[in-house]
């Protein structure tokens, strides 16, 4: 895409990020009204709900990526995209500083972009709570590169465990995968049994879904192609709270825990990871009598998914604005998603702090809302320009008939402006929660009339699959994901290391 000078008659709208929030905004935005500039270190949209299926190869990573170039090329007005990190938002000077942090750098790798309006949709990073060793030794599950890294590490652990003369103890350690995710699972090597255990930490949906995918991979494929690990491979899910999937109803939580048990995933609730080294984690376990015990769990691969933390660029912006002083989880916004203490800056999705959960559903509804808001703002400005022009005409006209006609036109336009300006504040409509729990079963809590419809099992799994297929970004993504599922059904998953 060639570089185009901004049209001086239009306002410049800079959008940070190419995730759920920003892409929903771009999809519905009438880009002809603004000089639109998108800045993101990722030149694609990622369909995160199927990311837990990527490390095991149930879904290929390219099937859930949609190039941002495809998205912006289909817009009527030109949209400029820069692959870069916004490293500073200077809200007083109204510029963002961005850096090209990719491997290949040109003569210029840092620049400033001025904006009239700014939408911050940079998402969040994985929380580590400052627990020692997590950053150095754990894998996260947020980006495609994370999924590739987990894949490499899991397969490496398996092949290294199979290395000639490896001791049983070392085999057990290597085959113990720990996943510490928000709602994650810790796979802990069971010391008493002679087994190789995988540990996932965090009993939120990311952890549960990935633990389930990993156990499926083991049961369906690894057991067949690497039979030597079949008695030793073990998955343990570690969660600090008393239950997994806290956002689901009690019946579905019980159903999930029962299913994980049937799958032979060891679930360790009330277990909080406190320290991580390259070979083991230390976790504090709360016993039924309330006393605490420190346990050491050796692992081969640790996946950490314990929720969201604020990105540095957002923290820096918050530090510039006194009105953000008491906000902890992200940018505090008003009911129109305007960042408190700013003018012309909006935030959406995981980088904002609202009463809603940080989910794709919320971010995409916020994006669609902002598109309506910007489309309305442009319409208002256009009508107001026309009204100014009519007023000028009326002031210079000598004819009473002309003046009367202009007056009528102005009344109509005034009514139109009032109508366009009547945009109600953002309100989220919850459509429900879905999660895959393994063995071709899923759980669903669906908003139904004024209540909730809860279901779990094989039929829900089919519903989960069809719902996720329909939610994929494009027909291309839909076809690729469906083909991936078919491929796995016919040929199984690939056990080679990437
Ligand atoms: P993101 O989608 O994370 O996008 C942020 C964008 O900002 C990215 O393009 C990123 O590259 C870019 N960016 C980062 N730093 C900068 C910077 N400095 N400058 C410019 N751009 C930057 N939610 C659901 O509702 N249902 C699900 O099933 C579900 N499954 C999930 C599974 C996984 C494994 C994960 C990790 C999350 C899942 N979520 C799900 C949560 C959902 O993905 C997030 O809530 C959603 O992505 C938030 O959207 P966002 O636009 O705020 O941020
Ligand atoms: P989460 O915040 O939902 O869950 C994190 C879990 O990790 C919590 O249950 C927490 O108790 C646990 N935890 C934190 N620190 C721990 C520690 N030191 N030791 C052990 N356990 C610890 O995080 P997530 O699962 O990554 O989800 C993030 C967001 O994305 C959520 O809003 C979630 O709803 C959404 N999401 C939704 C889906 C879905 O709908 N299928 C899937 C994935 C993510």
Coordinates of C-alpha atoms and ligand atoms in Angstrom, one line a residue, residues 16-22 39-42 48-49 51-52 84-86 121-124 141-143 206 311 313 348-351 358-361 363 468, ligand 1:
X16 CA -3.9 1.2 17.9
X17 CA -4.1 -2.6 17.6
X18 CA -5.5 -5.2 15.2
X19 CA -7.3 -7.3 17.8
X20 CA -11.0 -7.9 18.5
X21 CA -11.9 -4.3 19.4
X22 CA -9.9 -2.4 16.7
X39 CA -0.7 0.9 14.1
X40 CA 0.0 -2.6 15.4
X41 CA 3.0 -4.9 15.8
X42 CA 0.8 -7.7 14.3
X48 CA -8.3 -16.2 19.9
X49 CA -11.1 -18.6 20.8
X51 CA -5.8 -20.5 19.9
X52 CA -5.8 -23.3 22.5
X84 CA 4.9 -1.0 14.8
X85 CA 4.5 -0.8 18.6
X86 CA 3.0 2.4 19.9
X121 CA -7.1 -1.1 21.5
X122 CA -3.8 -2.6 22.4
X123 CA -5.2 -5.4 24.6
X124 CA -3.3 -6.7 27.6
X141 CA -0.8 -18.5 25.4
X142 CA -1.8 -15.2 23.9
X143 CA -0.3 -14.9 20.5
X206 CA -7.7 -20.8 28.6
X311 CA 0.7 -3.0 28.8
X313 CA 2.3 1.9 26.8
X348 CA -11.8 -0.4 24.2
X349 CA -11.3 -4.1 25.0
X350 CA -8.8 -5.6 27.4
X351 CA -6.8 -2.3 27.8
X358 CA -12.1 -8.8 29.4
X359 CA -13.5 -10.9 26.5
X360 CA -13.7 -10.9 22.8
X361 CA -17.4 -10.5 23.0
X363 CA -14.2 -5.9 22.8
X468 CA -17.0 -20.9 16.5
Ligands
LIG1 P1 -6.5 -8.1 21.5 O1 -7.4 -8.9 20.7 O2 -5.5 -8.8 22.4 O3 -5.7 -7.1 20.4 C1 -4.7 -6.2 20.8 C2 -4.0 -5.7 19.6 O4 -3.1 -4.7 20.0 C3 -3.1 -6.8 18.9 O5 -3.2 -6.6 17.5 C4 -1.7 -6.4 19.4 O6 -0.7 -6.9 18.4 C5 -1.8 -4.9 19.4 N1 -0.8 -4.3 20.3 C6 -0.2 -4.7 21.4 N2 0.7 -3.8 21.8 C7 0.6 -2.7 21.0 C8 1.2 -1.5 21.0 N3 2.1 -1.1 21.9 N4 0.9 -0.6 20.0 C9 0.0 -1.0 19.0 N5 -0.6 -2.1 19.0 C10 -0.4 -3.0 20.0 N6 -12.8 -14.2 24.7 C11 -14.1 -14.6 24.4 O7 -15.0 -13.8 24.5 N7 -14.3 -15.9 24.0 C12 -13.3 -16.8 23.9 O8 -13.6 -18.0 23.6 C13 -12.0 -16.4 24.2 N8 -11.0 -17.3 24.1 C14 -9.7 -16.9 24.3 C15 -8.7 -17.8 24.2 C16 -7.4 -17.4 24.5 C17 -6.2 -18.3 24.4 C18 -7.1 -16.0 24.9 C19 -5.7 -15.6 25.2 C20 -8.1 -15.1 25.0 C21 -9.4 -15.5 24.8 N9 -10.5 -14.7 24.9 C22 -11.8 -15.1 24.6 C23 -10.3 -13.3 25.3 C24 -10.2 -12.4 24.1 O9 -9.2 -12.9 23.2 C25 -9.8 -11.0 24.5 O10 -10.7 -10.5 25.4 C26 -9.8 -10.1 23.3 O11 -8.7 -10.5 22.4 C27 -9.6 -8.6 23.6 O12 -9.6 -7.8 22.5 P2 -8.7 -6.5 22.3 O13 -9.0 -5.9 21.0 O14 -8.8 -5.7 23.5 O15 -7.2 -7.0 22.4

